[in-house]
Every structure is written in structure tokens, then in C-alpha cells.
Amino acid sequence: MKAFFADEQRRHDPKAFLSSGAPQPNPEKPERVERLLAGARAAGCEIVRPRDFGLGPIAAVHTPEYLEFLENIFARWRRIEGASAEVIPNIHPIARGGSYPASAVGQAGYHMADTACPISAETFDSACWSAWSAVEAAEAVMSGAPAAYALCRPPGHHAFADVAGGFCFINNSAVAAEHLRKSAARVAILDVDLHHGNGTQGIFYARPDVLTVSIHADPVRFYPFFWGHADERGEGPGLGYNLNLPLTRKSGDERFLEALATARQRIRAFAPDALVVALGLDAFEGDPFGGLSVTTPGFSRIAEAIAGLGLPTVIVQEGGYLCDALGDNLTAFLGGYGNALKV
Ligand SMILES: [Zn+2]
């Protein structure tokens, strides 16, 4: 299987992060790349640099207003006397019904959901290359590869059409799905990250051509809190095209695989032409977020079950944070996927 990654994706290096109000080092570190590259290589992947696809595939899911913000906000922020070294919002609209602010501080609050996604000089370029890795993986699958892996970092699934959040700026899984739509009538996105894929859900919530399914720790007491509940089923023409499968905290392999069986059933009933897997490895029992208890062999079983759908598949890296087994968990997933395809 080919794995797509560009060196520019290492440059985004966020420092700030508030956890339960307390300043902590941001866990979305460039070091994740080294672990994930090692994991992909150990699974037999060839690492390939993506092409620069321009803003087109990104603008297909994000508003021009937001992309202009992402590209320019850092330079504007640095002109504010006494401003922080990274763009971090300190005020948010309680609803989006008001006016669009002209100031950098106002726009940061409008376009950033939380404090976990600080923007620096390198952020926009890194995020574009991360998205282009997803586009190149989609291109590989559209050209006949049964599966391709995009080592997307920074990750994407918490980014809405015009909002960054939770370490995410450009929604790589959504970009891949929208790109696949050029040749696929229906695309399913299966999100197995520890956290609900709220941005992805939001982007496709009113659409019947992209099914979104997410398995994650119950948001009743877990990020992203406001989304990911079982009663969120889509709206308008998209009603019935979103499925959330929240799991009790610390659920392990068996509970996860049960939810995955439900997810597979819904995906089969949708009869998609292609699949995007939003692959978070933070459901791991040893991940610093500690939300679920999937084991390393569990990731192989999850991959085998997904491969059993028999769909052309783009695997997009989402979360999964620094711990000894991060690379091994990716090897387990990609290896499990590859083995299942050979059967
Ligand atoms: Zn996550």
C-alpha cells in the first residue's frame, strides 16, 4: 500500500493547549510524524510525496472566507501589540447569527472552536500539504488501488467548513471524500478516532451522497461535548445519513468491534462506491487521552473488519498521540488491512 506524506507537514509545531483550563504542552507534536512513518514502513508501505493540488480540492469543503482567514491571520495577529506568539482565541460568538467581525481577535473567535488549535507562521502551509496527502491517496484509489494511506498531520476531523478545532484546520477526510465524489456517486466516511468526528459530520450533515459514521468515546463527558450523540441523524436531505455510535469510557476491543459491526451494516445498506476511514489511533488503551481501551492487536481486527467491506478505501490519519506503541498501532492497522485484502 502506498503512504502519502510531505515534509512540510512537520513544520506546524503548536505550543499552547488548555486542558480543563490548565496550560499543558500541545500533544499534537511533529514527533508524531516520525512514529507514524516508522509504523507505515514496518507495514510495508512505500512513502510517496503528494503533488501540490492547489486550493481547489480544499475549497470544495471549506468556505473562501475561512481559507482567507487561515492563510493570513498569523501575520495580522503579530501586528497586535502584546499579542501571543500563536493565534489563540479568547472570545467566541455564542451563536453565529451576529455580524462577521473585521478584527483579527474577533475573527479568531469566529473561526476557532477552542484553544487546542493555535495558528503559527507554518500552520496554513502544513495543513495544505496534509490535505494534499489525502487528495493524492484519493487519486491512487480512483486509479484502481484497493487502498491507500494518507499520513495526514495536522489532523482534520474536528474542522468544520469554516471552523478550526481540536488540533484540526483543514478536514482531510472530508477533502478526500469530496475528491472521491468526482468518480463515485456515494462515499461513506467511517471515523474510528477516539473523539467524535464533529467537523466531518457538520460538513456533510445535510447531504445524502456522503454517509458519515463515527465510533467514539461518549461525548457526554468527553470532547467534543456538543456533538457525537446517538440522536444526531442528519438534517434535511441528509436525515438518516449520519450515524453516531458512542461507547462507554474505557470500552475495549470487543465493545469496539460490536459497534463496528453496526457501522458495517449501515455502510453496506448505503451501498457506497468508495470508503474513507478516518483513522485515529487514540482509542488505544495506552494513549495519553485514555478514553477507550483498544489494544494493539485490536487495531488489526478493526482493520480486517473494515477491509471485509470490500470497498476501495482511503485511510486518512487523524489522532493518536505520543506513546510507545503509536507506530506499532499503525503497523497493526495497515498490516491487518493488507492481510485481509490478500485473502
Ligand atoms: Zn482524537
Short mmCIF file of C-alpha atoms and ligand atoms in Angstrom, two decimals:
data_model
loop_
_atom_site.label_atom_id
_atom_site.label_comp_id
_atom_site.label_asym_id
_atom_site.label_seq_id
_atom_site.Cartn_x
_atom_site.Cartn_y
_atom_site.Cartn_z
CA MET A 1 0.00 0.00 0.00
CA LYS A 2 1.26 3.49 -0.78
CA ALA A 3 1.53 6.03 2.04
CA PHE A 4 1.44 9.74 1.20
CA PHE A 5 3.30 12.39 3.20
CA ALA A 6 5.15 15.69 2.58
CA ASP A 7 7.96 17.05 4.78
CA GLU A 8 6.18 20.43 5.05
CA GLN A 9 3.64 18.68 7.30
CA ARG A 10 6.28 18.57 10.06
CA ARG A 11 6.61 22.38 10.28
CA HIS A 12 3.39 23.16 12.17
CA ASP A 13 4.53 22.91 15.81
CA PRO A 14 1.79 24.14 18.19
CA LYS A 15 2.88 25.00 21.72
CA ALA A 16 -0.25 26.09 23.58
CA PHE A 17 -3.06 23.85 24.84
CA LEU A 18 -5.54 24.25 27.67
CA SER A 19 -6.79 21.06 29.32
CA SER A 20 -9.56 21.56 31.87
CA GLY A 21 -8.40 25.16 31.97
CA ALA A 22 -4.78 24.32 32.76
CA PRO A 23 -1.93 25.18 30.35
CA GLN A 24 -0.27 21.98 29.05
CA PRO A 25 2.13 21.24 26.17
CA ASN A 26 0.14 20.72 22.95
CA PRO A 27 0.01 16.94 22.31
CA GLU A 28 -0.19 17.28 18.51
CA LYS A 29 3.60 17.29 18.12
CA PRO A 30 5.70 16.90 14.94
CA GLU A 31 7.31 13.86 16.62
CA ARG A 32 4.07 12.00 15.85
CA VAL A 33 5.18 12.02 12.21
CA GLU A 34 8.36 10.02 12.92
CA ARG A 35 6.43 7.35 14.83
CA LEU A 36 3.74 7.11 12.16
CA LEU A 37 6.25 6.99 9.29
CA ALA A 38 8.10 4.16 11.07
CA GLY A 39 4.79 2.37 11.59
CA ALA A 40 3.80 2.72 7.94
CA ARG A 41 7.21 1.48 6.75
CA ALA A 42 7.03 -1.51 9.09
CA ALA A 43 3.69 -2.39 7.48
CA GLY A 44 5.46 -2.45 4.10
CA CYS A 45 4.24 0.94 2.83
CA GLU A 46 6.17 2.90 0.25
CA ILE A 47 6.26 6.57 1.35
CA VAL A 48 5.39 8.91 -1.54
CA ARG A 49 5.32 12.71 -1.65
CA PRO A 50 1.96 14.12 -2.84
CA ARG A 51 1.63 16.73 -5.56
CA ASP A 52 0.59 20.32 -4.84
CA PHE A 53 -3.09 20.26 -5.88
CA GLY A 54 -3.71 23.94 -5.16
CA LEU A 55 -6.65 25.24 -3.16
CA GLY A 56 -9.32 23.64 -5.39
CA PRO A 57 -9.88 20.34 -3.51
CA ILE A 58 -9.70 22.19 -0.17
CA ALA A 59 -12.12 24.93 -1.24
CA ALA A 60 -14.55 22.17 -2.22
CA VAL A 61 -15.30 21.69 1.51
CA HIS A 62 -14.15 24.93 3.21
CA THR A 63 -15.52 28.46 2.74
CA PRO A 64 -13.33 31.05 0.99
CA GLU A 65 -13.80 33.34 4.00
CA TYR A 66 -12.28 30.68 6.27
CA LEU A 67 -9.38 29.85 3.94
CA GLU A 68 -8.50 33.54 3.65
CA PHE A 69 -8.55 33.68 7.45
CA LEU A 70 -6.27 30.62 7.83
CA GLU A 71 -3.78 31.95 5.30
CA ASN A 72 -3.49 35.50 6.68
CA ILE A 73 -4.43 35.51 10.35
CA PHE A 74 -0.93 34.87 11.74
CA ALA A 75 0.62 37.94 10.04
CA ARG A 76 -2.35 40.07 11.15
CA TRP A 77 -2.15 38.73 14.72
CA ARG A 78 1.53 39.57 15.03
CA ARG A 79 0.76 43.23 14.33
CA ILE A 80 -1.34 43.41 17.52
CA GLU A 81 0.76 44.88 20.31
CA GLY A 82 1.28 42.39 23.13
CA ALA A 83 -0.39 39.50 21.25
CA SER A 84 0.53 35.88 22.00
CA ALA A 85 3.16 34.10 19.88
CA GLU A 86 0.45 31.88 18.33
CA VAL A 87 -3.10 32.80 17.34
CA ILE A 88 -5.35 31.69 20.22
CA PRO A 89 -8.93 32.93 20.57
CA ASN A 90 -10.26 34.48 23.77
CA ILE A 91 -13.83 35.33 22.72
CA HIS A 92 -16.43 33.34 20.77
CA PRO A 93 -19.87 34.18 19.43
CA ILE A 94 -22.48 32.26 21.43
CA ALA A 95 -24.30 31.84 18.11
CA ARG A 96 -23.29 32.55 14.51
CA GLY A 97 -26.23 34.89 13.87
CA GLY A 98 -24.33 38.14 14.55
CA SER A 99 -22.10 40.15 12.25
CA TYR A 100 -18.79 38.88 10.87
CA PRO A 101 -16.06 40.75 12.76
CA ALA A 102 -13.41 42.79 10.96
CA SER A 103 -10.73 42.45 13.65
CA ALA A 104 -8.17 39.65 13.92
CA VAL A 105 -9.24 38.89 17.52
CA GLY A 106 -12.91 38.74 16.53
CA GLN A 107 -12.24 36.52 13.51
CA ALA A 108 -10.06 34.17 15.59
CA GLY A 109 -13.02 33.66 17.93
CA TYR A 110 -15.38 33.22 14.98
CA HIS A 111 -13.27 30.62 13.15
CA MET A 112 -11.68 28.70 16.06
CA ALA A 113 -13.81 26.44 18.26
CA ASP A 114 -11.33 26.09 21.12
CA THR A 115 -7.77 26.78 22.28
CA ALA A 116 -6.35 23.46 21.03
CA CYS A 117 -5.60 24.68 17.52
CA PRO A 118 -3.10 27.56 17.79
CA ILE A 119 -2.02 29.02 14.45
CA SER A 120 1.62 29.89 13.73
CA ALA A 121 3.53 31.02 10.62
CA GLU A 122 3.76 27.43 9.35
CA THR A 123 0.23 26.24 10.06
CA PHE A 124 -1.54 27.00 6.79
CA ASP A 125 1.19 25.51 4.59
CA SER A 126 1.46 22.37 6.76
CA ALA A 127 -2.33 21.95 6.74
CA CYS A 128 -2.48 22.32 2.94
CA TRP A 129 0.16 19.62 2.44
CA SER A 130 -1.68 17.40 4.90
CA ALA A 131 -4.84 17.82 2.79
CA TRP A 132 -2.88 17.18 -0.43
CA SER A 133 -1.65 13.88 1.05
CA ALA A 134 -5.33 12.94 1.42
CA VAL A 135 -6.10 14.08 -2.14
CA GLU A 136 -3.18 12.04 -3.52
CA ALA A 137 -4.40 8.96 -1.63
CA ALA A 138 -7.87 9.52 -3.12
CA GLU A 139 -6.28 9.81 -6.59
CA ALA A 140 -4.48 6.48 -6.05
CA VAL A 141 -7.74 4.77 -5.15
CA MET A 142 -9.53 6.42 -8.09
CA SER A 143 -6.78 4.97 -10.31
CA GLY A 144 -7.50 1.45 -9.12
CA ALA A 145 -5.52 0.90 -5.91
CA PRO A 146 -7.67 -1.11 -3.45
CA ALA A 147 -6.44 1.10 -0.60
CA ALA A 148 -4.08 3.99 0.10
CA TYR A 149 -2.91 5.65 3.31
CA ALA A 150 -2.55 9.40 3.85
CA LEU A 151 -0.30 10.33 6.78
CA CYS A 152 -2.27 13.48 7.49
CA ARG A 153 -0.74 15.73 10.10
CA PRO A 154 -2.05 18.12 11.25
CA PRO A 155 -5.24 16.03 11.53
CA GLY A 156 -8.61 17.21 10.24
CA HIS A 157 -11.82 15.65 11.56
CA HIS A 158 -12.68 18.39 14.09
CA ALA A 159 -12.55 21.10 11.39
CA PHE A 160 -15.93 22.27 10.09
CA ALA A 161 -16.44 24.12 6.79
CA ASP A 162 -15.39 27.40 8.45
CA VAL A 163 -14.13 26.47 11.92
CA ALA A 164 -10.84 25.03 13.22
CA GLY A 165 -10.85 23.00 16.44
CA GLY A 166 -9.19 20.16 18.35
CA PHE A 167 -5.74 20.33 16.61
CA CYS A 168 -7.51 20.44 13.20
CA PHE A 169 -7.60 23.15 10.48
CA ILE A 170 -8.47 21.52 7.14
CA ASN A 171 -10.73 18.48 7.20
CA ASN A 172 -8.57 15.97 5.33
CA SER A 173 -11.13 13.14 5.48
CA ALA A 174 -13.83 15.43 4.05
CA VAL A 175 -11.44 16.66 1.36
CA ALA A 176 -10.68 13.03 0.40
CA ALA A 177 -14.39 12.13 0.34
CA GLU A 178 -15.31 15.15 -1.77
CA HIS A 179 -12.45 14.35 -4.17
CA LEU A 180 -13.63 10.73 -4.46
CA ARG A 181 -17.08 12.08 -5.34
CA LYS A 182 -15.67 13.10 -8.73
CA SER A 183 -15.90 9.46 -9.77
CA ALA A 184 -18.03 7.88 -7.00
CA ALA A 185 -21.77 8.51 -6.71
CA ARG A 186 -21.78 7.73 -3.00
CA VAL A 187 -18.95 7.81 -0.47
CA ALA A 188 -19.02 6.62 3.15
CA ILE A 189 -16.75 8.02 5.86
CA LEU A 190 -16.09 5.74 8.83
CA ASP A 191 -14.41 7.56 11.73
CA VAL A 192 -12.76 5.29 14.31
CA ASP A 193 -10.88 8.02 16.21
CA LEU A 194 -11.34 8.17 20.00
CA HIS A 195 -13.13 11.51 19.54
CA HIS A 196 -16.29 12.12 17.56
CA GLY A 197 -15.63 13.45 14.05
CA ASN A 198 -17.75 16.54 14.61
CA GLY A 199 -16.31 18.62 11.78
CA THR A 200 -16.83 15.85 9.24
CA GLN A 201 -20.38 15.31 10.49
CA GLY A 202 -21.05 19.05 10.21
CA ILE A 203 -19.73 19.30 6.65
CA PHE A 204 -21.96 16.52 5.33
CA TYR A 205 -24.89 16.79 7.77
CA ALA A 206 -27.47 17.89 5.19
CA ARG A 207 -26.19 15.69 2.33
CA PRO A 208 -27.40 12.23 1.26
CA ASP A 209 -24.41 11.50 -1.04
CA VAL A 210 -21.86 11.12 1.79
CA LEU A 211 -22.72 8.83 4.71
CA THR A 212 -20.90 9.71 7.93
CA VAL A 213 -20.45 7.09 10.67
CA SER A 214 -18.40 7.67 13.83
CA ILE A 215 -17.42 5.32 16.68
CA HIS A 216 -16.03 7.23 19.67
CA ALA A 217 -15.98 7.76 23.43
CA ASP A 218 -19.37 9.02 24.63
CA PRO A 219 -19.26 12.84 24.43
CA VAL A 220 -21.50 13.17 27.49
CA ARG A 221 -18.29 13.77 29.48
CA PHE A 222 -15.69 13.94 26.71
CA TYR A 223 -14.52 16.16 23.86
CA PRO A 224 -16.23 17.43 21.68
CA PHE A 225 -19.18 17.51 24.17
CA PHE A 226 -21.72 19.24 21.88
CA TRP A 227 -21.68 16.64 19.09
CA GLY A 228 -21.38 12.87 18.75
CA HIS A 229 -24.60 11.84 20.48
CA ALA A 230 -26.68 8.97 19.12
CA ASP A 231 -29.70 11.15 18.29
CA GLU A 232 -27.77 13.20 15.69
CA ARG A 233 -29.01 11.61 12.46
CA GLY A 234 -28.56 14.33 9.83
CA GLU A 235 -30.93 17.03 8.64
CA GLY A 236 -32.95 17.95 5.55
CA PRO A 237 -31.95 15.72 2.62
CA GLY A 238 -29.20 14.29 4.87
CA LEU A 239 -31.61 12.95 7.51
CA GLY A 240 -30.71 9.29 8.09
CA TYR A 241 -27.21 9.70 6.59
CA ASN A 242 -25.32 10.21 9.86
CA LEU A 243 -24.75 7.51 12.46
CA ASN A 244 -23.06 8.08 15.81
CA LEU A 245 -22.02 5.10 17.93
CA PRO A 246 -20.81 6.47 21.29
CA LEU A 247 -19.04 3.99 23.58
CA THR A 248 -18.78 3.98 27.36
CA ARG A 249 -15.38 5.25 28.54
CA LYS A 250 -12.67 2.55 28.71
CA SER A 251 -14.52 0.23 26.33
CA GLY A 252 -12.10 -2.33 24.85
CA ASP A 253 -11.75 -4.40 21.67
CA GLU A 254 -14.97 -6.41 21.98
CA ARG A 255 -17.24 -3.40 22.52
CA PHE A 256 -15.49 -1.53 19.73
CA LEU A 257 -15.88 -4.46 17.32
CA GLU A 258 -19.59 -4.75 18.22
CA ALA A 259 -20.07 -1.09 17.30
CA LEU A 260 -18.05 -1.67 14.15
CA ALA A 261 -20.44 -4.49 13.14
CA THR A 262 -23.32 -1.98 13.43
CA ALA A 263 -21.32 0.56 11.41
CA ARG A 264 -20.58 -2.03 8.69
CA GLN A 265 -24.25 -2.90 8.43
CA ARG A 266 -25.18 0.76 7.88
CA ILE A 267 -22.37 1.24 5.34
CA ARG A 268 -23.50 -1.87 3.40
CA ALA A 269 -27.08 -0.55 3.34
CA PHE A 270 -25.77 2.72 1.86
CA ALA A 271 -24.00 0.77 -0.93
CA PRO A 272 -21.16 3.27 -1.37
CA ASP A 273 -18.69 3.21 -4.25
CA ALA A 274 -15.77 4.17 -2.00
CA LEU A 275 -14.85 4.47 1.67
CA VAL A 276 -12.79 6.94 3.69
CA VAL A 277 -11.52 5.67 7.05
CA ALA A 278 -10.76 8.48 9.48
CA LEU A 279 -8.09 6.56 11.37
CA GLY A 280 -7.48 7.83 14.87
CA LEU A 281 -5.17 5.63 16.92
CA ASP A 282 -6.07 7.42 20.16
CA ALA A 283 -8.69 4.79 21.04
CA PHE A 284 -5.60 2.83 22.20
CA GLU A 285 -5.52 1.75 25.85
CA GLY A 286 -2.12 3.46 26.33
CA ASP A 287 -2.92 6.74 24.55
CA PRO A 288 -2.40 9.84 26.75
CA PHE A 289 -6.09 10.75 26.30
CA GLY A 290 -7.13 7.50 27.97
CA GLY A 291 -10.69 7.45 26.66
CA LEU A 292 -11.03 3.91 25.30
CA SER A 293 -9.07 0.66 25.74
CA VAL A 294 -8.44 -0.76 22.26
CA THR A 295 -5.31 -2.97 22.17
CA THR A 296 -2.60 -3.16 19.50
CA PRO A 297 -3.94 -6.50 18.12
CA GLY A 298 -7.38 -4.88 18.34
CA PHE A 299 -6.37 -2.41 15.61
CA SER A 300 -5.59 -5.36 13.29
CA ARG A 301 -9.03 -6.82 13.96
CA ILE A 302 -10.68 -3.45 13.32
CA ALA A 303 -8.77 -3.13 10.03
CA GLU A 304 -9.73 -6.66 8.95
CA ALA A 305 -13.40 -5.96 9.66
CA ILE A 306 -13.26 -2.74 7.62
CA ALA A 307 -11.39 -4.43 4.74
CA GLY A 308 -14.16 -7.05 4.75
CA LEU A 309 -16.48 -4.40 3.30
CA GLY A 310 -14.55 -4.86 0.04
CA LEU A 311 -14.62 -1.15 -0.83
CA PRO A 312 -11.90 0.99 -2.43
CA THR A 313 -10.58 2.71 0.67
CA VAL A 314 -8.67 5.88 1.52
CA ILE A 315 -7.21 5.65 5.03
CA VAL A 316 -6.69 9.13 6.50
CA GLN A 317 -4.64 9.63 9.65
CA GLU A 318 -6.48 11.55 12.39
CA GLY A 319 -5.49 11.43 16.09
CA GLY A 320 -3.18 9.13 18.06
CA TYR A 321 -0.68 10.75 20.42
CA LEU A 322 2.81 10.08 21.67
CA CYS A 323 3.12 6.74 23.44
CA ASP A 324 5.49 3.81 22.92
CA ALA A 325 3.02 1.84 20.78
CA LEU A 326 1.89 4.63 18.40
CA GLY A 327 3.90 3.29 15.44
CA ASP A 328 3.06 -0.33 16.29
CA ASN A 329 -0.65 0.52 16.31
CA LEU A 330 -0.40 1.94 12.79
CA THR A 331 1.57 -1.14 11.67
CA ALA A 332 -1.14 -3.34 13.21
CA PHE A 333 -3.90 -1.46 11.38
CA LEU A 334 -2.23 -1.19 7.96
CA GLY A 335 -0.84 -4.74 8.22
CA GLY A 336 -4.24 -6.09 9.20
CA TYR A 337 -5.82 -4.25 6.30
CA GLY A 338 -3.25 -5.58 3.83
CA ASN A 339 -3.58 -9.16 5.07
CA ALA A 340 -7.35 -9.05 4.76
CA LEU A 341 -7.10 -7.79 1.17
CA LYS A 342 -4.88 -10.73 0.18
CA VAL A 343 -7.41 -13.30 1.43
ZN ZN B 1 -8.94 12.01 18.59
#
